[in-house]
Structures are given as C-alpha cells and as structure tokens.
PDB file of C-alpha atoms and ligand atoms in Angstrom:
ATOM      1  CA  UNK X   1      91.318 101.370 116.250  1.00 51.00           C
ATOM      2  CA  UNK X   2      90.647  98.708 113.651  1.00 56.00           C
ATOM      3  CA  UNK X   3      87.771  97.269 111.675  1.00 69.00           C
ATOM      4  CA  UNK X   4      87.187  94.620 109.022  1.00 73.00           C
ATOM      5  CA  UNK X   5      88.194  95.870 105.551  1.00 72.00           C
ATOM      6  CA  UNK X   6      85.270  95.955 103.134  1.00 84.00           C
ATOM      7  CA  UNK X   7      84.404  97.429  99.732  1.00 95.00           C
ATOM      8  CA  UNK X   8      83.986 101.073 100.804  1.00 96.00           C
ATOM      9  CA  UNK X   9      82.288 102.568  97.766  1.00 97.00           C
ATOM     10  CA  UNK X  10      78.610 101.583  98.302  1.00 95.00           C
ATOM     11  CA  UNK X  11      78.573 103.045 101.822  1.00 95.00           C
ATOM     12  CA  UNK X  12      80.107 106.361 100.677  1.00 96.00           C
ATOM     13  CA  UNK X  13      76.951 107.379  98.831  1.00 93.00           C
ATOM     14  CA  UNK X  14      76.908 108.999  95.418  1.00 92.00           C
ATOM     15  CA  UNK X  15      78.348 112.421  96.079  1.00 96.00           C
ATOM     16  CA  UNK X  16      81.723 113.634  94.932  1.00 98.00           C
ATOM     17  CA  UNK X  17      84.557 112.462  97.199  1.00 98.00           C
ATOM     18  CA  UNK X  18      87.822 114.082  98.288  1.00 98.00           C
ATOM     19  CA  UNK X  19      90.806 111.721  98.690  1.00 99.00           C
ATOM     20  CA  UNK X  20      93.921 113.420 100.146  1.00 99.00           C
ATOM     21  CA  UNK X  21      97.117 111.557  99.149  1.00 98.00           C
ATOM     22  CA  UNK X  22      99.231 110.630 102.214  1.00 98.00           C
ATOM     23  CA  UNK X  23     102.307 110.735  99.940  1.00 98.00           C
ATOM     24  CA  UNK X  24     102.318 114.502 100.500  1.00 98.00           C
ATOM     25  CA  UNK X  25     101.873 114.462 104.281  1.00 98.00           C
ATOM     26  CA  UNK X  26     104.581 115.213 106.820  1.00 98.00           C
ATOM     27  CA  UNK X  27     105.647 111.679 107.783  1.00 98.00           C
ATOM     28  CA  UNK X  28     107.354 112.904 110.933  1.00 98.00           C
ATOM     29  CA  UNK X  29     103.919 113.686 112.361  1.00 98.00           C
ATOM     30  CA  UNK X  30     101.655 111.409 110.344  1.00 98.00           C
ATOM     31  CA  UNK X  31      99.147 110.615 113.136  1.00 98.00           C
ATOM     32  CA  UNK X  32      98.367 114.255 113.614  1.00 98.00           C
ATOM     33  CA  UNK X  33      98.261 114.805 109.861  1.00 98.00           C
ATOM     34  CA  UNK X  34      95.699 111.991 109.460  1.00 98.00           C
ATOM     35  CA  UNK X  35      93.548 113.316 112.283  1.00 98.00           C
ATOM     36  CA  UNK X  36      93.702 116.803 110.858  1.00 98.00           C
ATOM     37  CA  UNK X  37      92.886 115.818 107.263  1.00 98.00           C
ATOM     38  CA  UNK X  38      89.963 113.662 108.399  1.00 98.00           C
ATOM     39  CA  UNK X  39      88.693 116.521 110.535  1.00 98.00           C
ATOM     40  CA  UNK X  40      89.119 118.745 107.480  1.00 98.00           C
ATOM     41  CA  UNK X  41      86.615 116.584 105.618  1.00 98.00           C
ATOM     42  CA  UNK X  42      88.635 113.928 103.772  1.00 98.00           C
ATOM     43  CA  UNK X  43      86.229 111.229 102.540  1.00 98.00           C
ATOM     44  CA  UNK X  44      88.916 108.616 102.004  1.00 98.00           C
ATOM     45  CA  UNK X  45      92.711 108.458 102.463  1.00 98.00           C
ATOM     46  CA  UNK X  46      94.672 107.744  99.288  1.00 98.00           C
ATOM     47  CA  UNK X  47      97.850 105.680  99.721  1.00 98.00           C
ATOM     48  CA  UNK X  48     100.444 105.682  96.896  1.00 98.00           C
ATOM     49  CA  UNK X  49     102.503 102.502  96.727  1.00 98.00           C
ATOM     50  CA  UNK X  50     105.631 102.657  94.497  1.00 98.00           C
ATOM     51  CA  UNK X  51     108.059  99.773  94.001  1.00 98.00           C
ATOM     52  CA  UNK X  52     111.012 101.430  92.259  1.00 98.00           C
ATOM     53  CA  UNK X  53     110.395  99.292  89.164  1.00 98.00           C
ATOM     54  CA  UNK X  54     106.972 100.076  87.783  1.00 98.00           C
ATOM     55  CA  UNK X  55     107.732 103.669  88.638  1.00 98.00           C
ATOM     56  CA  UNK X  56     111.160 105.130  89.365  1.00 98.00           C
ATOM     57  CA  UNK X  57     110.410 105.949  92.977  1.00 98.00           C
ATOM     58  CA  UNK X  58     109.872 104.168  96.273  1.00 98.00           C
ATOM     59  CA  UNK X  59     107.217 104.936  98.788  1.00 98.00           C
ATOM     60  CA  UNK X  60     105.268 102.937 101.362  1.00 97.00           C
ATOM     61  CA  UNK X  61     104.598  99.216 101.654  1.00 98.00           C
ATOM     62  CA  UNK X  62     102.169  96.886 103.490  1.00 98.00           C
ATOM     63  CA  UNK X  63     103.733  97.646 106.883  1.00 98.00           C
ATOM     64  CA  UNK X  64     102.787 101.265 106.464  1.00 98.00           C
ATOM     65  CA  UNK X  65      99.190 100.408 105.685  1.00 98.00           C
ATOM     66  CA  UNK X  66      99.031  98.074 108.673  1.00 98.00           C
ATOM     67  CA  UNK X  67     100.132 100.813 111.033  1.00 98.00           C
ATOM     68  CA  UNK X  68      97.779 103.378 109.538  1.00 98.00           C
ATOM     69  CA  UNK X  69      94.958 100.794 109.736  1.00 97.00           C
ATOM     70  CA  UNK X  70      95.586 100.466 113.480  1.00 97.00           C
ATOM     71  CA  UNK X  71      95.527 104.213 113.873  1.00 98.00           C
ATOM     72  CA  UNK X  72      92.347 105.057 111.950  1.00 97.00           C
ATOM     73  CA  UNK X  73      89.195 103.377 110.686  1.00 95.00           C
ATOM     74  CA  UNK X  74      88.890 105.811 107.839  1.00 97.00           C
ATOM     75  CA  UNK X  75      88.694 104.322 104.340  1.00 97.00           C
ATOM     76  CA  UNK X  76      92.115 103.469 102.878  1.00 98.00           C
ATOM     77  CA  UNK X  77      92.164 103.713  99.054  1.00 98.00           C
ATOM     78  CA  UNK X  78      95.455 102.039  98.055  1.00 98.00           C
ATOM     79  CA  UNK X  79      96.930 102.758  94.612  1.00 99.00           C
ATOM     80  CA  UNK X  80      99.612 100.194  93.816  1.00 99.00           C
ATOM     81  CA  UNK X  81     102.158 101.328  91.239  1.00 99.00           C
ATOM     82  CA  UNK X  82     103.968  97.990  91.211  1.00 98.00           C
ATOM     83  CA  UNK X  83     105.160  95.360  88.751  1.00 98.00           C
ATOM     84  CA  UNK X  84     103.577  92.418  90.542  1.00 97.00           C
ATOM     85  CA  UNK X  85     100.034  93.379  91.491  1.00 98.00           C
ATOM     86  CA  UNK X  86      98.887  89.763  92.053  1.00 98.00           C
ATOM     87  CA  UNK X  87     101.439  89.386  94.897  1.00 98.00           C
ATOM     88  CA  UNK X  88     100.861  92.772  96.432  1.00 98.00           C
ATOM     89  CA  UNK X  89      97.064  92.618  96.401  1.00 98.00           C
ATOM     90  CA  UNK X  90      97.313  89.824  98.974  1.00 98.00           C
ATOM     91  CA  UNK X  91      99.820  91.749 101.096  1.00 98.00           C
ATOM     92  CA  UNK X  92      97.834  94.990 101.116  1.00 98.00           C
ATOM     93  CA  UNK X  93      94.544  93.191 101.725  1.00 98.00           C
ATOM     94  CA  UNK X  94      96.115  91.508 104.801  1.00 97.00           C
ATOM     95  CA  UNK X  95      97.394  94.895 105.913  1.00 97.00           C
ATOM     96  CA  UNK X  96      93.911  96.397 105.932  1.00 97.00           C
ATOM     97  CA  UNK X  97      93.321  98.229 102.613  1.00 98.00           C
ATOM     98  CA  UNK X  98      89.632  98.873 101.744  1.00 98.00           C
ATOM     99  CA  UNK X  99      90.128  99.480  98.026  1.00 98.00           C
ATOM    100  CA  UNK X 100      93.059  98.444  95.903  1.00 98.00           C
ATOM    101  CA  UNK X 101      93.657  99.974  92.520  1.00 99.00           C
ATOM    102  CA  UNK X 102      96.224  98.301  90.229  1.00 99.00           C
ATOM    103  CA  UNK X 103      97.687  99.265  86.862  1.00 99.00           C
ATOM    104  CA  UNK X 104      96.450  97.628  83.674  1.00 98.00           C
ATOM    105  CA  UNK X 105      99.998  97.874  82.260  1.00 98.00           C
ATOM    106  CA  UNK X 106     101.363  95.680  85.073  1.00 98.00           C
ATOM    107  CA  UNK X 107      99.384  92.520  84.428  1.00 98.00           C
ATOM    108  CA  UNK X 108      98.123  90.327  81.610  1.00 97.00           C
ATOM    109  CA  UNK X 109      95.301  88.899  83.708  1.00 97.00           C
ATOM    110  CA  UNK X 110      93.408  91.883  85.056  1.00 98.00           C
ATOM    111  CA  UNK X 111      90.090  89.995  85.255  1.00 98.00           C
ATOM    112  CA  UNK X 112      91.620  87.463  87.691  1.00 98.00           C
ATOM    113  CA  UNK X 113      92.830  90.280  89.912  1.00 98.00           C
ATOM    114  CA  UNK X 114      89.458  92.027  89.930  1.00 98.00           C
ATOM    115  CA  UNK X 115      87.807  88.699  90.810  1.00 98.00           C
ATOM    116  CA  UNK X 116      90.348  88.150  93.617  1.00 98.00           C
ATOM    117  CA  UNK X 117      89.648  91.588  95.068  1.00 98.00           C
ATOM    118  CA  UNK X 118      85.962  90.719  95.070  1.00 97.00           C
ATOM    119  CA  UNK X 119      86.661  87.402  96.877  1.00 97.00           C
ATOM    120  CA  UNK X 120      88.621  89.344  99.492  1.00 97.00           C
ATOM    121  CA  UNK X 121      85.656  91.662  99.934  1.00 97.00           C
ATOM    122  CA  UNK X 122      87.634  94.728  98.854  1.00 98.00           C
ATOM    123  CA  UNK X 123      86.822  97.484  96.402  1.00 98.00           C
ATOM    124  CA  UNK X 124      88.494  96.881  93.012  1.00 98.00           C
ATOM    125  CA  UNK X 125      90.038  99.727  91.043  1.00 98.00           C
ATOM    126  CA  UNK X 126      91.842  99.705  87.731  1.00 98.00           C
ATOM    127  CA  UNK X 127      94.093 102.498  86.483  1.00 99.00           C
ATOM    128  CA  UNK X 128      96.207 103.412  83.494  1.00 98.00           C
ATOM    129  CA  UNK X 129      99.178 105.632  82.690  1.00 98.00           C
ATOM    130  CA  UNK X 130      98.527 108.831  80.718  1.00 98.00           C
ATOM    131  CA  UNK X 131      99.930 107.176  77.567  1.00 98.00           C
ATOM    132  CA  UNK X 132      97.746 104.089  77.791  1.00 98.00           C
ATOM    133  CA  UNK X 133      94.540 104.220  75.719  1.00 98.00           C
ATOM    134  CA  UNK X 134      91.187 103.846  77.465  1.00 98.00           C
ATOM    135  CA  UNK X 135      90.381 100.897  75.221  1.00 98.00           C
ATOM    136  CA  UNK X 136      92.885  98.761  77.087  1.00 98.00           C
ATOM    137  CA  UNK X 137      90.479  98.698  80.055  1.00 98.00           C
ATOM    138  CA  UNK X 138      87.710  97.037  77.999  1.00 97.00           C
ATOM    139  CA  UNK X 139      88.208  93.451  79.272  1.00 95.00           C
ATOM    140  CA  UNK X 140      87.486  94.492  82.876  1.00 98.00           C
ATOM    141  CA  UNK X 141      85.811  97.873  82.867  1.00 98.00           C
ATOM    142  CA  UNK X 142      82.377  96.367  83.521  1.00 98.00           C
ATOM    143  CA  UNK X 143      83.606  94.499  86.623  1.00 98.00           C
ATOM    144  CA  UNK X 144      85.487  97.170  88.592  1.00 98.00           C
ATOM    145  CA  UNK X 145      84.161  99.456  91.329  1.00 98.00           C
ATOM    146  CA  UNK X 146      86.345 102.284  90.196  1.00 98.00           C
ATOM    147  CA  UNK X 147      88.525 103.517  87.315  1.00 99.00           C
ATOM    148  CA  UNK X 148      91.380 105.818  88.197  1.00 99.00           C
ATOM    149  CA  UNK X 149      92.569 108.106  85.402  1.00 99.00           C
ATOM    150  CA  UNK X 150      96.136 109.253  85.981  1.00 99.00           C
ATOM    151  CA  UNK X 151      96.413 112.942  85.198  1.00 99.00           C
ATOM    152  CA  UNK X 152     100.197 112.936  85.641  1.00 99.00           C
ATOM    153  CA  UNK X 153     102.837 110.286  84.887  1.00 98.00           C
ATOM    154  CA  UNK X 154     102.726 108.104  88.011  1.00 98.00           C
ATOM    155  CA  UNK X 155     105.711 108.216  90.363  1.00 98.00           C
ATOM    156  CA  UNK X 156     105.857 111.605  92.032  1.00 98.00           C
ATOM    157  CA  UNK X 157     103.583 114.028  93.796  1.00 98.00           C
ATOM    158  CA  UNK X 158     103.535 117.740  92.992  1.00 98.00           C
ATOM    159  CA  UNK X 159     103.480 117.431  89.196  1.00 98.00           C
ATOM    160  CA  UNK X 160     101.515 119.541  86.762  1.00 98.00           C
ATOM    161  CA  UNK X 161      98.032 118.393  85.717  1.00 99.00           C
ATOM    162  CA  UNK X 162      97.872 117.048  82.117  1.00 98.00           C
ATOM    163  CA  UNK X 163      94.934 118.775  80.533  1.00 98.00           C
ATOM    164  CA  UNK X 164      94.998 116.430  77.554  1.00 98.00           C
ATOM    165  CA  UNK X 165      93.657 113.700  79.845  1.00 98.00           C
ATOM    166  CA  UNK X 166      90.201 115.403  79.899  1.00 99.00           C
ATOM    167  CA  UNK X 167      88.856 113.624  76.801  1.00 98.00           C
ATOM    168  CA  UNK X 168      89.956 110.305  78.275  1.00 98.00           C
ATOM    169  CA  UNK X 169      88.017 111.058  81.476  1.00 99.00           C
ATOM    170  CA  UNK X 170      84.895 111.778  79.401  1.00 98.00           C
ATOM    171  CA  UNK X 171      85.340 108.614  77.276  1.00 98.00           C
ATOM    172  CA  UNK X 172      85.723 106.418  80.336  1.00 98.00           C
ATOM    173  CA  UNK X 173      82.717 108.004  82.069  1.00 98.00           C
ATOM    174  CA  UNK X 174      80.597 107.070  79.065  1.00 98.00           C
ATOM    175  CA  UNK X 175      81.632 103.405  79.593  1.00 98.00           C
ATOM    176  CA  UNK X 176      80.759 103.300  83.302  1.00 98.00           C
ATOM    177  CA  UNK X 177      77.502 102.499  85.085  1.00 98.00           C
ATOM    178  CA  UNK X 178      76.196 105.000  87.650  1.00 96.00           C
ATOM    179  CA  UNK X 179      77.501 103.032  90.651  1.00 96.00           C
ATOM    180  CA  UNK X 180      81.065 102.893  89.253  1.00 98.00           C
ATOM    181  CA  UNK X 181      83.393 105.577  90.490  1.00 98.00           C
ATOM    182  CA  UNK X 182      85.795 107.591  88.342  1.00 98.00           C
ATOM    183  CA  UNK X 183      88.808 108.883  90.236  1.00 99.00           C
ATOM    184  CA  UNK X 184      91.435 111.376  89.062  1.00 99.00           C
ATOM    185  CA  UNK X 185      94.931 111.598  90.486  1.00 99.00           C
ATOM    186  CA  UNK X 186      97.772 114.045  89.820  1.00 98.00           C
ATOM    187  CA  UNK X 187      97.957 117.824  89.900  1.00 98.00           C
ATOM    188  CA  UNK X 188      94.431 118.172  91.253  1.00 99.00           C
ATOM    189  CA  UNK X 189      93.436 121.544  92.731  1.00 98.00           C
ATOM    190  CA  UNK X 190      90.121 123.443  92.668  1.00 98.00           C
ATOM    191  CA  UNK X 191      90.733 124.598  89.055  1.00 98.00           C
ATOM    192  CA  UNK X 192      91.810 121.269  87.558  1.00 98.00           C
ATOM    193  CA  UNK X 193      89.378 119.336  89.757  1.00 98.00           C
ATOM    194  CA  UNK X 194      86.524 121.355  88.319  1.00 98.00           C
ATOM    195  CA  UNK X 195      87.679 120.510  84.731  1.00 98.00           C
ATOM    196  CA  UNK X 196      87.680 116.803  85.655  1.00 98.00           C
ATOM    197  CA  UNK X 197      84.283 116.968  87.373  1.00 98.00           C
ATOM    198  CA  UNK X 198      82.844 118.517  84.213  1.00 98.00           C
ATOM    199  CA  UNK X 199      84.000 115.426  82.322  1.00 98.00           C
ATOM    200  CA  UNK X 200      82.428 113.044  84.897  1.00 98.00           C
ATOM    201  CA  UNK X 201      85.111 112.441  87.565  1.00 98.00           C
ATOM    202  CA  UNK X 202      83.710 111.936  91.062  1.00 98.00           C
ATOM    203  CA  UNK X 203      86.696 111.030  93.321  1.00 98.00           C
ATOM    204  CA  UNK X 204      89.452 113.621  93.561  1.00 99.00           C
ATOM    205  CA  UNK X 205      92.921 112.680  94.833  1.00 99.00           C
ATOM    206  CA  UNK X 206      94.976 115.658  95.960  1.00 99.00           C
ATOM    207  CA  UNK X 207      98.367 115.644  97.634  1.00 98.00           C
ATOM    208  CA  UNK X 208     100.261 118.915  97.581  1.00 98.00           C
ATOM    209  CA  UNK X 209      97.101 121.033  97.264  1.00 98.00           C
ATOM    210  CA  UNK X 210      95.880 119.799 100.623  1.00 98.00           C
ATOM    211  CA  UNK X 211      98.966 118.890 102.697  1.00 98.00           C
ATOM    212  CA  UNK X 212     100.973 121.883 101.577  1.00 98.00           C
ATOM    213  CA  UNK X 213      98.211 124.321 102.354  1.00 98.00           C
ATOM    214  CA  UNK X 214      98.190 126.570 105.441  1.00 96.00           C
ATOM    215  CA  UNK X 215      94.722 125.339 106.436  1.00 98.00           C
ATOM    216  CA  UNK X 216      93.592 121.879 105.349  1.00 98.00           C
ATOM    217  CA  UNK X 217      89.921 122.562 106.204  1.00 98.00           C
ATOM    218  CA  UNK X 218      89.950 125.484 103.777  1.00 98.00           C
ATOM    219  CA  UNK X 219      91.841 123.440 101.125  1.00 98.00           C
ATOM    220  CA  UNK X 220      89.457 120.469 101.277  1.00 98.00           C
ATOM    221  CA  UNK X 221      86.471 122.842 101.363  1.00 98.00           C
ATOM    222  CA  UNK X 222      87.682 124.763  98.300  1.00 98.00           C
ATOM    223  CA  UNK X 223      88.265 121.543  96.339  1.00 98.00           C
ATOM    224  CA  UNK X 224      84.823 120.241  97.352  1.00 98.00           C
ATOM    225  CA  UNK X 225      83.068 123.460  96.403  1.00 98.00           C
ATOM    226  CA  UNK X 226      84.839 123.473  92.999  1.00 98.00           C
ATOM    227  CA  UNK X 227      83.820 119.937  92.081  1.00 98.00           C
ATOM    228  CA  UNK X 228      80.258 119.979  93.431  1.00 96.00           C
ATOM    229  CA  UNK X 229      77.058 120.886  91.625  1.00 88.00           C
ATOM    230  CA  UNK X 230      78.403 120.422  88.128  1.00 86.00           C
TER     231      UNK X 230
HETATM  232  C1  DX5 C   1     101.436 110.030  91.660  1.00 70.55           C
HETATM  233  C2  DX5 C   1     100.438 109.645  92.764  1.00 70.55           C
HETATM  234  C3  DX5 C   1      99.535 110.727  93.220  1.00 70.55           C
HETATM  235  C4  DX5 C   1     100.173 111.901  93.842  1.00 70.55           C
HETATM  236  C5  DX5 C   1      99.289 113.093  93.726  1.00 70.55           C
HETATM  237  O1  DX5 C   1     102.104 108.895  91.255  1.00 70.55           O
HETATM  238  O2  DX5 C   1      99.634 108.610  92.288  1.00 70.55           O
HETATM  239  O3  DX5 C   1      98.521 110.226  94.077  1.00 70.55           O
HETATM  240  O4  DX5 C   1     100.506 111.687  95.192  1.00 70.55           O
HETATM  241  O5  DX5 C   1      99.961 114.168  94.220  1.00 70.55           O
HETATM  242  P1  DX5 C   1      99.644 115.670  93.794  1.00 70.55           P
HETATM  243  O6  DX5 C   1      98.192 115.953  94.118  1.00 70.55           O
HETATM  244  O7  DX5 C   1     100.588 116.420  94.625  1.00 70.55           O
HETATM  245  O8  DX5 C   1      99.883 115.736  92.305  1.00 70.55           O
HETATM  246 ZN1   ZN C   2      97.749 107.821  93.518  1.00 70.55          ZN
END
C-alpha cells in the first residue's frame, strides 16, 4: 500500500486526535501492531527519530519510514530529534512522511525549513524542549501547521509527564490560529491528556499508555474520552 504524502492536517478535521508513538510498539511484530493500533482508533501514527546527538538515544531512520509507508497509508507524523533537520527533512520526505516536526533548538533558520516543508507538500511542525521558552518559536509560529510541546525531556519513552509544561501549552495555544494544531508528547495518559486538553492541546501522542496496555482499543478509547468535550 502506498500513496502520495501530503499535508495531513486539513483532512483530519478539527476534532482531538490520538497519535500512538511507534517507539513503544513491539518491533518484532510491528505490522500486526500497526494494524491493531489503527483498528483501535489511532488517528495518526507518531514516529520518533533520534540521532544519538541531539538526544542521547538512537531510534529509527528514513528506511524505517519507507517500510512503514509501504505497509500502511495511515498518516505518518514524524518527530525528528536530530542535529541536522535540513538534511533529514529531505530524507524523511522521500521516505513518505506526511508531517515532519523539527526542533527549534537544532536550527538557526527555522523559517527556511518550514518553507521547504510547504514546498514538499508536507505538514510542518515545530517543537521545543521543556527548558526552551515559548518565545523562541515567535519567528515561525505563524507559519507552521502544528506546534508540539514536549512534556518530557526528549529521548526516551515511558517518562513521567512534566506538569509544569501546562502554562506553556496555554501560552502557545493563545498564539495559534484555529486551524493550527497543538500536539503534546511525553507521559500522556487519560489523566495527563485531560490536563493538556484543558490548556488547548488537540493532538495527543502516547507510547507506553497504548502499546503497553492489555487492550489497545480500550486504551485509545479511554484517552479519547478523557480529552474530548473540554
Ligand atoms: C520522547 C518521544 C515520545 C515518546 C512518548 O522523546 O518524543 O514520543 O515516545 O512516549 P510515552 O508516551 O511512553 O511517554
Ligand atoms: Zn515524539
């Protein structure tokens, strides 16, 4: 299965979205895991790319995205925790990403990268570490499709949600237009997801909470119920 990558956000409507992080899946049976999590109601699939430099951990690369792209036509939301986003945007676009989110700390020309993602026809996301102030996004916040607020230090799944990120979520929401998405990532479960939704988040990445559950349909449903109608 394959299809032309395109900015996914307009076609996903304006409801709250659940984005399971494949970092937490069982890689020995990833095809089944993808089928199961999509059947469970995943709106998009979140892919965490780590280069061992920007963060002290290694995960998947463009080859992984290419294989997953062949397997599913579900939306691939690729979060690149890398030192050289300009280089990797091209590689992940070729591989079939639909949205690419890069870190503001990793580049001194974020506007060029957002423009490039637009030229490629992809969704453009910008993100920031917990210690980076929201003001640093100012030069590009009006141009992106999505802002991702990290609610843990990037690098590992299964960490504890940082509650002191809630005011940052609210501050960034105030700076966004209605069509711009606000994603949260790290330690998200029904309880922490609800706190984020109350501050204006509308895309919820969850790794361990979904893939480590006994029943993914129940896990996705519980998260969706917690973040809806707020
Ligand atoms: C952390 C990653 C997250 C992570 C979330 O660097 O960006 O997407 O996989 O995992 P959980 O939900 O387990 O905290
Ligand atoms: Zn992520």
